[in-house]
mmCIF file of C-alpha atoms in Angstrom:
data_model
loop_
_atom_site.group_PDB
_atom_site.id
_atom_site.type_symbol
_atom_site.label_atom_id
_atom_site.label_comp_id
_atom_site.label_asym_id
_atom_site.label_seq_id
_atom_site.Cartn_x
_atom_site.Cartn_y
_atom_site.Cartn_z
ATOM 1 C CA UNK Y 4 30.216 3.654 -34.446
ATOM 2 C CA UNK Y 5 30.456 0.069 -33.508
ATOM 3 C CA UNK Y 6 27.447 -2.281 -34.528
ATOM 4 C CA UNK Y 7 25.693 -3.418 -31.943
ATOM 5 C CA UNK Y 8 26.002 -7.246 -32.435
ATOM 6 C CA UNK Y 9 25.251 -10.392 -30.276
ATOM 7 C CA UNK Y 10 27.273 -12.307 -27.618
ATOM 8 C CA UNK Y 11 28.592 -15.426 -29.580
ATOM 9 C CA UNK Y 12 26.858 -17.979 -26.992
ATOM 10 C CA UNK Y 13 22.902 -16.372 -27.598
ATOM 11 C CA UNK Y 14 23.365 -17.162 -31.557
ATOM 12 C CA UNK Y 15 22.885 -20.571 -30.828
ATOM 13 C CA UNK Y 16 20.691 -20.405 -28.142
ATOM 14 C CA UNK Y 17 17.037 -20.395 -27.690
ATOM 15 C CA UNK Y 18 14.631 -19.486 -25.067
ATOM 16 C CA UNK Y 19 11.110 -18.128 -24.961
ATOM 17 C CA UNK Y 20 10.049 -16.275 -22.060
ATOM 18 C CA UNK Y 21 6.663 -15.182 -23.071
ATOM 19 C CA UNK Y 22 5.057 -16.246 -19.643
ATOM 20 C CA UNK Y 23 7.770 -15.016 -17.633
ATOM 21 C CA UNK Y 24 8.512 -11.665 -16.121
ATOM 22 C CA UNK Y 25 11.373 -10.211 -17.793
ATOM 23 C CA UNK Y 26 11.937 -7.073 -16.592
ATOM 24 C CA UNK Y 27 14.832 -5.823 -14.290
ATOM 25 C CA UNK Y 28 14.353 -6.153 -10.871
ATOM 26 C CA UNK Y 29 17.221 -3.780 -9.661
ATOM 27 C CA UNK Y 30 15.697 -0.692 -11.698
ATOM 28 C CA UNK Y 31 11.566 -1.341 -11.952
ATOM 29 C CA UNK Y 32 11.218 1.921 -10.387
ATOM 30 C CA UNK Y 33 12.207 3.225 -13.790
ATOM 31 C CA UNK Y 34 10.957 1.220 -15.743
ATOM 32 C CA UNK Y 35 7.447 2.283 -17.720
ATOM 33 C CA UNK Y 36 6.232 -0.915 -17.952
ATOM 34 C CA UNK Y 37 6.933 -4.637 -17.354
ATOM 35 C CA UNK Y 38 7.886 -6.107 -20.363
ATOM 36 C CA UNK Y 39 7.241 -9.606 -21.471
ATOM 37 C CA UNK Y 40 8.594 -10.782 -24.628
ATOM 38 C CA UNK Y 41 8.974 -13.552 -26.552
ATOM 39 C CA UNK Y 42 12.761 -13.927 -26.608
ATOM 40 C CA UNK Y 43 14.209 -15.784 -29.169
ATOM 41 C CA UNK Y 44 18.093 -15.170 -30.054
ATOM 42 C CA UNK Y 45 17.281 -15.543 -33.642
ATOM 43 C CA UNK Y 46 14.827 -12.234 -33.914
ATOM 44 C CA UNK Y 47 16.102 -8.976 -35.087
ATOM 45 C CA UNK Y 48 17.816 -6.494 -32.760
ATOM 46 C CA UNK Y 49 16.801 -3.375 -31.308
ATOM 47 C CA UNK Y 50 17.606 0.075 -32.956
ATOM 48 C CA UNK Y 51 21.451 0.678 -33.097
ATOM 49 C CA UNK Y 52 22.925 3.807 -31.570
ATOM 50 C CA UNK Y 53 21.320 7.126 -31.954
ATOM 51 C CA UNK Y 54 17.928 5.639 -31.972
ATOM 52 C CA UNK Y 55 17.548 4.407 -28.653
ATOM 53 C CA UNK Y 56 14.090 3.927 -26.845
ATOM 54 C CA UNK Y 57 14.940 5.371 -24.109
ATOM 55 C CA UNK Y 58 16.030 8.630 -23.150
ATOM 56 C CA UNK Y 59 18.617 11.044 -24.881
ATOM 57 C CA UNK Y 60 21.014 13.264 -22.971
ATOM 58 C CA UNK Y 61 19.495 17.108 -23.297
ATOM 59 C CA UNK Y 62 21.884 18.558 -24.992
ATOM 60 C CA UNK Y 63 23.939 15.984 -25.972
ATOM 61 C CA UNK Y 64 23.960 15.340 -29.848
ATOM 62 C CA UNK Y 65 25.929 12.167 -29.340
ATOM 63 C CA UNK Y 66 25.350 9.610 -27.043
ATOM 64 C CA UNK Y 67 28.000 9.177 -24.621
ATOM 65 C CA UNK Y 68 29.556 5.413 -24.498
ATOM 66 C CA UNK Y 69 29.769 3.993 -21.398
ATOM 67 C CA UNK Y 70 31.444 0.476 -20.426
ATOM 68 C CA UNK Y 71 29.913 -1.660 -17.878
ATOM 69 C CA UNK Y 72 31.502 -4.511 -16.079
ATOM 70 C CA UNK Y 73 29.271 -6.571 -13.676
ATOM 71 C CA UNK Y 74 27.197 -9.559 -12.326
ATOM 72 C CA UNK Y 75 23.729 -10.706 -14.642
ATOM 73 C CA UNK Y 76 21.681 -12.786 -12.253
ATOM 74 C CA UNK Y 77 18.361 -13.844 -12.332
ATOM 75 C CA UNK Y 78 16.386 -12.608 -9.217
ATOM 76 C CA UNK Y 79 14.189 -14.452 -7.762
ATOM 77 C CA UNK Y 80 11.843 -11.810 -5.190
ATOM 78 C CA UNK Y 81 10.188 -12.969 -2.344
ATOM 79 C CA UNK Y 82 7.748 -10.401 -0.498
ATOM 80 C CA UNK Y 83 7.242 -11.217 3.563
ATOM 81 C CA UNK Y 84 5.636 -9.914 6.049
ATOM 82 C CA UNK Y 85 8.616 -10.338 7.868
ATOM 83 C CA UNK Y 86 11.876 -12.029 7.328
ATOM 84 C CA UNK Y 87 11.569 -15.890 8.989
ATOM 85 C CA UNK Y 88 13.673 -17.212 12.112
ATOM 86 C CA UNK Y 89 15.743 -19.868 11.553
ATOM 87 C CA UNK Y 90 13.733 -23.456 11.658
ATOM 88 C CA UNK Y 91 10.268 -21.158 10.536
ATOM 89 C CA UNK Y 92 8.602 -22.453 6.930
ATOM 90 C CA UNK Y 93 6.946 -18.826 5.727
ATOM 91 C CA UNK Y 94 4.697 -18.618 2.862
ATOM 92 C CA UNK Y 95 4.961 -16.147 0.966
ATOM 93 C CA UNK Y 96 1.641 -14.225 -0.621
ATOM 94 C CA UNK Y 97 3.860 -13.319 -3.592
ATOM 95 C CA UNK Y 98 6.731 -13.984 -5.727
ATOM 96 C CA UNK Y 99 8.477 -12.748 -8.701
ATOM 97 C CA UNK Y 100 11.535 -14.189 -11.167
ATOM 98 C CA UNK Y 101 13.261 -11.120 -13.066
ATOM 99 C CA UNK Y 102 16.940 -10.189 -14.395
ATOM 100 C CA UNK Y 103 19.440 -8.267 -12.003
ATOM 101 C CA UNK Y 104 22.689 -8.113 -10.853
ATOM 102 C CA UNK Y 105 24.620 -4.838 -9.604
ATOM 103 C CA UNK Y 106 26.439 -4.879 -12.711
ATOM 104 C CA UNK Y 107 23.854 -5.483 -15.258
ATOM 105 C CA UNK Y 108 21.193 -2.938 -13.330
ATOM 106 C CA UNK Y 109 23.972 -0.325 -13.925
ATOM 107 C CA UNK Y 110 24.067 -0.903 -17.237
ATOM 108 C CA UNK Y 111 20.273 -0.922 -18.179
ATOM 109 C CA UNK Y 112 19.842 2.040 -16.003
ATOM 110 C CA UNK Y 113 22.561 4.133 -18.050
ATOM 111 C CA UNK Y 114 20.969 2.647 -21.189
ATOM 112 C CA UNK Y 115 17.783 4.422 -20.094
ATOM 113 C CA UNK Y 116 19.081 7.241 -19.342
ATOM 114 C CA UNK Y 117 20.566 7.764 -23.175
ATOM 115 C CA UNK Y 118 23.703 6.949 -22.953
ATOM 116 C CA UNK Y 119 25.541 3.940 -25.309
ATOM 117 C CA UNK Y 120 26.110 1.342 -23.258
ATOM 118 C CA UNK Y 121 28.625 -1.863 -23.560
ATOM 119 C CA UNK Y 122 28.568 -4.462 -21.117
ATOM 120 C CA UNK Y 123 31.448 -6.705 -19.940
ATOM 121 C CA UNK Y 124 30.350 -10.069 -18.101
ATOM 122 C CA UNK Y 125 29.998 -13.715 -17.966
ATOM 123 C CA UNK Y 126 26.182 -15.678 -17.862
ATOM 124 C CA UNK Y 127 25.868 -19.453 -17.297
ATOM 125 C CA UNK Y 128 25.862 -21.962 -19.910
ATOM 126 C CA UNK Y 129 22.161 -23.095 -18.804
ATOM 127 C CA UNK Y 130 18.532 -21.680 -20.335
ATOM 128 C CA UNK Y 131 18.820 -18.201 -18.151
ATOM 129 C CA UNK Y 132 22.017 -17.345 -20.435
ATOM 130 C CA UNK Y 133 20.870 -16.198 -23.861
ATOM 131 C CA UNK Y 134 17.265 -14.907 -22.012
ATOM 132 C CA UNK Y 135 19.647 -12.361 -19.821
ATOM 133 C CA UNK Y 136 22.014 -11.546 -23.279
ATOM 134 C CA UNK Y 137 18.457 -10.867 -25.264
ATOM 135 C CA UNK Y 138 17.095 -8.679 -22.309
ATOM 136 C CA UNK Y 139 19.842 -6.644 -21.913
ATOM 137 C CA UNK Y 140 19.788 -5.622 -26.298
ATOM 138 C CA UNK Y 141 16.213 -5.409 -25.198
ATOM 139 C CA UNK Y 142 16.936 -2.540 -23.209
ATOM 140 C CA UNK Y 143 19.632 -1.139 -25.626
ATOM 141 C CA UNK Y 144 22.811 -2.222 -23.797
ATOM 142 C CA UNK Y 145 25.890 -4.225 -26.407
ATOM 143 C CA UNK Y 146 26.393 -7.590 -25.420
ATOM 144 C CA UNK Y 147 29.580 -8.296 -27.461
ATOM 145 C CA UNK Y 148 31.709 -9.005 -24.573
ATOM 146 C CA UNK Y 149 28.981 -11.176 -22.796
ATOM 147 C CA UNK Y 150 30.122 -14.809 -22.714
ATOM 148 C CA UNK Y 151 28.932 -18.127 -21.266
ATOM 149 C CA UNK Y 152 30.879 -20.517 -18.625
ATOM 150 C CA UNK Y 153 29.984 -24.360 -18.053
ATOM 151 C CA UNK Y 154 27.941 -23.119 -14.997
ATOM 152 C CA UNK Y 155 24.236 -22.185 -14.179
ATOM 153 C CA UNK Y 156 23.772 -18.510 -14.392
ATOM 154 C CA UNK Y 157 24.216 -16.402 -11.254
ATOM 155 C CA UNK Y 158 21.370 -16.420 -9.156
ATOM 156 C CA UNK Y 159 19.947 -13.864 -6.242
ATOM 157 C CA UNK Y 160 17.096 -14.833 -3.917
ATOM 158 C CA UNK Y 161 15.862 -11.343 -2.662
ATOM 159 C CA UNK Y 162 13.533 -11.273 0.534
ATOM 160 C CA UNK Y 163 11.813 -8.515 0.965
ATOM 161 C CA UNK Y 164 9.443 -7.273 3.762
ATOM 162 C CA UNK Y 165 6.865 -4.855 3.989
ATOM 163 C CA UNK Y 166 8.803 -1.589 4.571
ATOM 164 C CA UNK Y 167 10.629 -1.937 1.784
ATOM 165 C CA UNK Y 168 13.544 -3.523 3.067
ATOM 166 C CA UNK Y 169 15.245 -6.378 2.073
ATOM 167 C CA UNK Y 170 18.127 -9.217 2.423
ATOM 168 C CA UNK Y 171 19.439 -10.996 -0.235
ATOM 169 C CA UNK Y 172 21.397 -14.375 -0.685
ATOM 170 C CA UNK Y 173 23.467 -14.884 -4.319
ATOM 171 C CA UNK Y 174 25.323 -17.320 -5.871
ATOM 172 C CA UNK Y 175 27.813 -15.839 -7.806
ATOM 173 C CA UNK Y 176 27.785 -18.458 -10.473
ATOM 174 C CA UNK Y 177 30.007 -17.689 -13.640
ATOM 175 C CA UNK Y 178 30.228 -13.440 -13.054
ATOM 176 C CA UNK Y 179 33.504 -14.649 -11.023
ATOM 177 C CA UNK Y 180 34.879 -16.327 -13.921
ATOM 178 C CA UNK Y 181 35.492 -13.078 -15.845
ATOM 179 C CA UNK Y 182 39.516 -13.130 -16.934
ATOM 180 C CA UNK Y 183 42.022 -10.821 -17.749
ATOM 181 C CA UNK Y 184 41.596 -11.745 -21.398
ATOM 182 C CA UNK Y 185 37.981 -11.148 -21.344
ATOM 183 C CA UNK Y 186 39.197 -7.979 -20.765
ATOM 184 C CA UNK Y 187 41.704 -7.458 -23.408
ATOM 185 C CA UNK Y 188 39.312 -8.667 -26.082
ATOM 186 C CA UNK Y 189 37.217 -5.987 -25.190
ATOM 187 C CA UNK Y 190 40.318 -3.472 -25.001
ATOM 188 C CA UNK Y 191 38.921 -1.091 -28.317
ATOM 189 C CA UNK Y 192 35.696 -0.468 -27.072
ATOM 190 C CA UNK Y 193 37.320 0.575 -23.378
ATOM 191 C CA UNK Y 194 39.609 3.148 -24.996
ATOM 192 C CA UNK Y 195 36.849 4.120 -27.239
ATOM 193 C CA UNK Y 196 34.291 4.547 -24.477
ATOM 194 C CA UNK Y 197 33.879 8.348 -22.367
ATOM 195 C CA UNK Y 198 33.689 6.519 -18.926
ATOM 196 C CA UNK Y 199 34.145 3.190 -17.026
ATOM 197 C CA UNK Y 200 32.049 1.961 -14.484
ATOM 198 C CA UNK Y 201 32.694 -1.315 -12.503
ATOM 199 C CA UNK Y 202 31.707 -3.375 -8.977
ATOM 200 C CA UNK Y 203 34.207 -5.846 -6.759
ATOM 201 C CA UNK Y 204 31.706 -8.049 -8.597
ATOM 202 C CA UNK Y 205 34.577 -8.447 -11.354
ATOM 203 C CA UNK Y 206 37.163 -10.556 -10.171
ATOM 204 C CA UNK Y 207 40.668 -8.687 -9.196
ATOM 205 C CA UNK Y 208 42.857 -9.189 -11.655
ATOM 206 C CA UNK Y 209 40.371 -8.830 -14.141
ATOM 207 C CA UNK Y 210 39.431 -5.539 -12.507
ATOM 208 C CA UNK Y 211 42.726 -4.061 -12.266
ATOM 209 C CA UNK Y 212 43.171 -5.103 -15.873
ATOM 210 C CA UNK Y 213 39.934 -2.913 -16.812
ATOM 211 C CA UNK Y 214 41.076 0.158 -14.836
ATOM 212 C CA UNK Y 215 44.695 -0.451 -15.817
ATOM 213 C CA UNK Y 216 43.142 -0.036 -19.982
ATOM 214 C CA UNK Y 217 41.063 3.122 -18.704
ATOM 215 C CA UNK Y 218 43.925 5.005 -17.014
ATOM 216 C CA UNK Y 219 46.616 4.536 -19.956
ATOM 217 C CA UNK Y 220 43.949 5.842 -22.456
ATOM 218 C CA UNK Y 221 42.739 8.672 -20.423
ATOM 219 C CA UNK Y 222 39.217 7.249 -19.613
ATOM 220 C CA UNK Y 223 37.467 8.167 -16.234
ATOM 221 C CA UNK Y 224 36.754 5.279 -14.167
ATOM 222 C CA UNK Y 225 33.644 4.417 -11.438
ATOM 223 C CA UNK Y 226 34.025 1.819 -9.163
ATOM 224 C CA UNK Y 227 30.845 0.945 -7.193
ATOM 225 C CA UNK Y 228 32.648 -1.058 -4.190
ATOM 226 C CA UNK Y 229 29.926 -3.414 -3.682
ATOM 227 C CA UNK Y 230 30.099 -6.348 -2.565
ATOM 228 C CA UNK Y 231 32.295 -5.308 0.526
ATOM 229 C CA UNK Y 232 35.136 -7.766 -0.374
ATOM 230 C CA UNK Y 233 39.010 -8.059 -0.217
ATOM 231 C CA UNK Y 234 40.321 -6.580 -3.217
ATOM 232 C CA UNK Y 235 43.691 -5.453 -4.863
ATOM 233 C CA UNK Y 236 45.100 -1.808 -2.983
ATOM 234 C CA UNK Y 237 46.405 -0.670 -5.827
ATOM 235 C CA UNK Y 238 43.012 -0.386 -7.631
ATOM 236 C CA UNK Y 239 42.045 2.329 -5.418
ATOM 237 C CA UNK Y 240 44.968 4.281 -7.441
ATOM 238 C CA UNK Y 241 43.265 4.009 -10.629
ATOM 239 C CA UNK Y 242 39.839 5.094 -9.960
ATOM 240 C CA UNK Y 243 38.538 8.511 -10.326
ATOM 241 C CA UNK Y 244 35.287 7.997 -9.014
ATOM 242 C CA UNK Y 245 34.237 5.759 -5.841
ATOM 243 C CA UNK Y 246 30.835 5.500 -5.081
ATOM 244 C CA UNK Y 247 29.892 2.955 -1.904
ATOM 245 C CA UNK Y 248 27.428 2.913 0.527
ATOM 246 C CA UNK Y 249 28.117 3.835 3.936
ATOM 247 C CA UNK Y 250 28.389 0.226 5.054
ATOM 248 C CA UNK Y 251 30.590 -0.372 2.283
ATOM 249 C CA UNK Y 252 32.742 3.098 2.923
ATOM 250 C CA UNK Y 253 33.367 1.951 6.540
ATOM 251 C CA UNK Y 254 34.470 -1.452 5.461
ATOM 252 C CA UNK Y 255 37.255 0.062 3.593
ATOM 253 C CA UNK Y 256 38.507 1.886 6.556
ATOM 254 C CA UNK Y 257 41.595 0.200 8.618
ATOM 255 C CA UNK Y 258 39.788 1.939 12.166
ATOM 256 C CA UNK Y 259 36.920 2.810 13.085
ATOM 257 C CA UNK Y 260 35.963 6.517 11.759
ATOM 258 C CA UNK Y 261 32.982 8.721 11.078
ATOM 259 C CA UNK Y 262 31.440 8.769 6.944
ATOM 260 C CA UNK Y 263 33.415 12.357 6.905
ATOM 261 C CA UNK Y 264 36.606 11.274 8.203
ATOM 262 C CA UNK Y 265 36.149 7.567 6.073
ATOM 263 C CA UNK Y 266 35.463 9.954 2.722
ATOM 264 C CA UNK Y 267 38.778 12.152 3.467
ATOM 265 C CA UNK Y 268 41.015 8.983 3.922
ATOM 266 C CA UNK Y 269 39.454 7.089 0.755
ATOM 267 C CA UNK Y 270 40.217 9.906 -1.044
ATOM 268 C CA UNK Y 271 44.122 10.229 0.422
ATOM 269 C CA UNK Y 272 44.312 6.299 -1.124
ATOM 270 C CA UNK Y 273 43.352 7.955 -4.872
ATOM 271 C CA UNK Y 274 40.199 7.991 -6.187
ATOM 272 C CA UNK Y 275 39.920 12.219 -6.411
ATOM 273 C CA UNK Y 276 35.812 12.139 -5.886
ATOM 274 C CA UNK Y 277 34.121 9.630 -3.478
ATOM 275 C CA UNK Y 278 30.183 10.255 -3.408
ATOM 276 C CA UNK Y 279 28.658 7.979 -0.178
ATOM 277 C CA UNK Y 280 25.026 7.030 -0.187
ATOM 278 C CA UNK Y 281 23.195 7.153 3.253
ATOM 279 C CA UNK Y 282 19.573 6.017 2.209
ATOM 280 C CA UNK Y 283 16.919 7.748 3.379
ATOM 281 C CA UNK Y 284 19.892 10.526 5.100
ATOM 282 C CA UNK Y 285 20.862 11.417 1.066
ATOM 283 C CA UNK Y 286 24.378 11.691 -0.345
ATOM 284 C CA UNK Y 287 27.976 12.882 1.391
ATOM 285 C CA UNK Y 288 30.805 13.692 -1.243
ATOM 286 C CA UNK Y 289 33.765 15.531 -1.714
ATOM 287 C CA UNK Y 290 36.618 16.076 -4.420
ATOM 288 C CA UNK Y 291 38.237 18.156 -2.599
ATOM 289 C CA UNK Y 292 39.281 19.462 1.327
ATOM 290 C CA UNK Y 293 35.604 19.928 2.230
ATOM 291 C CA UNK Y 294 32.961 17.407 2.680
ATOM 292 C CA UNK Y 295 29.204 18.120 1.807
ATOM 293 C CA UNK Y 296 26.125 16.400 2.418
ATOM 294 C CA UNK Y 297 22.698 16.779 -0.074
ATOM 295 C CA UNK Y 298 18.884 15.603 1.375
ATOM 296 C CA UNK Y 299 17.114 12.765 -0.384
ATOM 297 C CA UNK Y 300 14.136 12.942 -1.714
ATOM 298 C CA UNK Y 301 11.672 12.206 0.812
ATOM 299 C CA UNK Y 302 9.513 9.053 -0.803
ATOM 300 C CA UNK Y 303 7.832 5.860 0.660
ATOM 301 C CA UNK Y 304 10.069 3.103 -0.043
ATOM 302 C CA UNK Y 305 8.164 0.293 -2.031
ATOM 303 C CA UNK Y 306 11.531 -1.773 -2.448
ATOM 304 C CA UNK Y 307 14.588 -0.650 -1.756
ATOM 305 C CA UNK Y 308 16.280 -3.694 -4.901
ATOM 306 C CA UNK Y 309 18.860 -1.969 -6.357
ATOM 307 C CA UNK Y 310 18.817 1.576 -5.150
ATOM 308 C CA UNK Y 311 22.437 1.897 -5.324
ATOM 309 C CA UNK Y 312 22.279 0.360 -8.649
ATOM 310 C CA UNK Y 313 19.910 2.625 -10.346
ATOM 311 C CA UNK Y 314 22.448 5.636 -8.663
ATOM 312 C CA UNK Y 315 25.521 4.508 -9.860
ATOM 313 C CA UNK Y 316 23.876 4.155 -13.757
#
């Protein structure tokens, strides 16, 4: 088992955060409680695999690896009343700062959940760098293959109004600087992991270089097609698994087409299950000629942050 060490860039970092939330806000729906810790890069790290805080898998005696490639953002969560017209100055009655991004959500979410979790991604070079690294070993997830870029950390202003609903703005920052030898680096603990999961958050050729290293060693791979944005065709014939929202489904279409028609024709272009998300309306899937749909789970939506996120971990 590999040890579970520190990204190069947090060892000579420090930050304190002890009056800041620090808490993901993709996932606080699962979270028990908000933590706020004094993070400092030179305290000792959390328990190494197999004795996780969180979660084991029932009936699982080892924890199943899983590699995570991704955006880590801060957030920064406005709640509205409404979302303002153009020219309008709001003010807003509350406001939160917390780590997210699609990729990094995934990953704390799966940590949660019991499994072993590496993660694969790139943080900014400013103060919000080694706080995101220490979170994420906060919440049991490897950050060996995290590194730093001469940029300030990826950022995400979320507004969100009081249904639930929300729109968000981000600035990518350094997660688009991941490279095809940031992958390679990281090449042993692919093979050795039991899946792959991945966004278009990843740069292309640094994405098809991750799937490429799944496929050859026989490892099942996720992509969460999110953001909706141009990518290589030929990654499509190295996933296994594609799970996008319907939005994101129907963007990948060449014509317009109904969610059971889109699903059938993703699946003609390779990955062999596709699983669609509909919101409130549930889940459609198929991995095979027939599609099915399952219910959600009627709740009241407090904020809908991440929701994908915390389905795809």
């Amino acid at each position: 088992m590999l040890p579970r060490g520190r990204c190069s860039f947090c060892r000579s970092q420090r930050w304190n955060s002890s009056t800041e939330t620090t808490w993901f806000t993709g996932v606080p729906a699962l979270a028990t409680a908000r933590r706020t810790p004094s993070v400092v890069a030179s305290k000792s790290m959390p328990p190494g695999p197999g004795s996780s805080p969180h979660a084991s898998f029932p009936g699982h005696p080892m924890r199943p690896r899983i590699f995570v490639s991704g955006s880590a953002n801060i957030d920064l969560t406005f709640r509205l009343d409404s979302v303002p017209r153009p020219g309008v100055t709001h003010v807003c009655p509350e406001y939160q700062m917390g780590f997210g991004g699609k990729g990094a959500n995934q990953a704390v979410v799966a940590a949660r959940l019991g499994a072993d979790v590496t993660f694969l991604g790139k943080v900014g070079s400013d103060a919000f760098g080694p706080a995101i690294c220490e979170q994420l070993r906060v919440e049991g997830v490897r950050t060996d293959h995290v590194t730093a870029a001469e940029l300030p950390t990826g950022t995400a202003v979320i507004l969100l109004d009081q249904s639930g609903q929300n729109t968000i703005i981000t600035h990518a920052g350094p997660n688009v600087r991941l490279t095809v030898e940031d992958v390679r680096r990281a090449k042993a603990d692919i093979e050795g992991s039991a899946m792959v999961l991945a966004t278009l958050e990843t740069p292309g050729p640094a994405l098809l270089e991750l799937f490429r290293t799944a496929r050859e060693a026989g490892v099942p791979a996720i992509l969460n097609p999110a953001p909706p944005v141009t990518f290589p065709h030929e990654l499509l014939r190295l996933v296994d698994v594609c799970v996008p929202n319907e939005s994101e489904l129907l963007a990948l279409m060449d014509r317009p087409v109904d969610v059971g028609e889109a699903i059938r024709q993703l699946r003609a272009k390779g990955p062999a299950t596709v699983i669609v998300t509909l919101g409130e309306r549930g889940v459609m899937f198929s991995d095979s000629a027939e599609v099915h749909q399952l219910p959600a789970v009627p709740v009241t939506a407090v904020d809908t942050t991440g929701a994908g996120d915390a389905f795809c971990g």
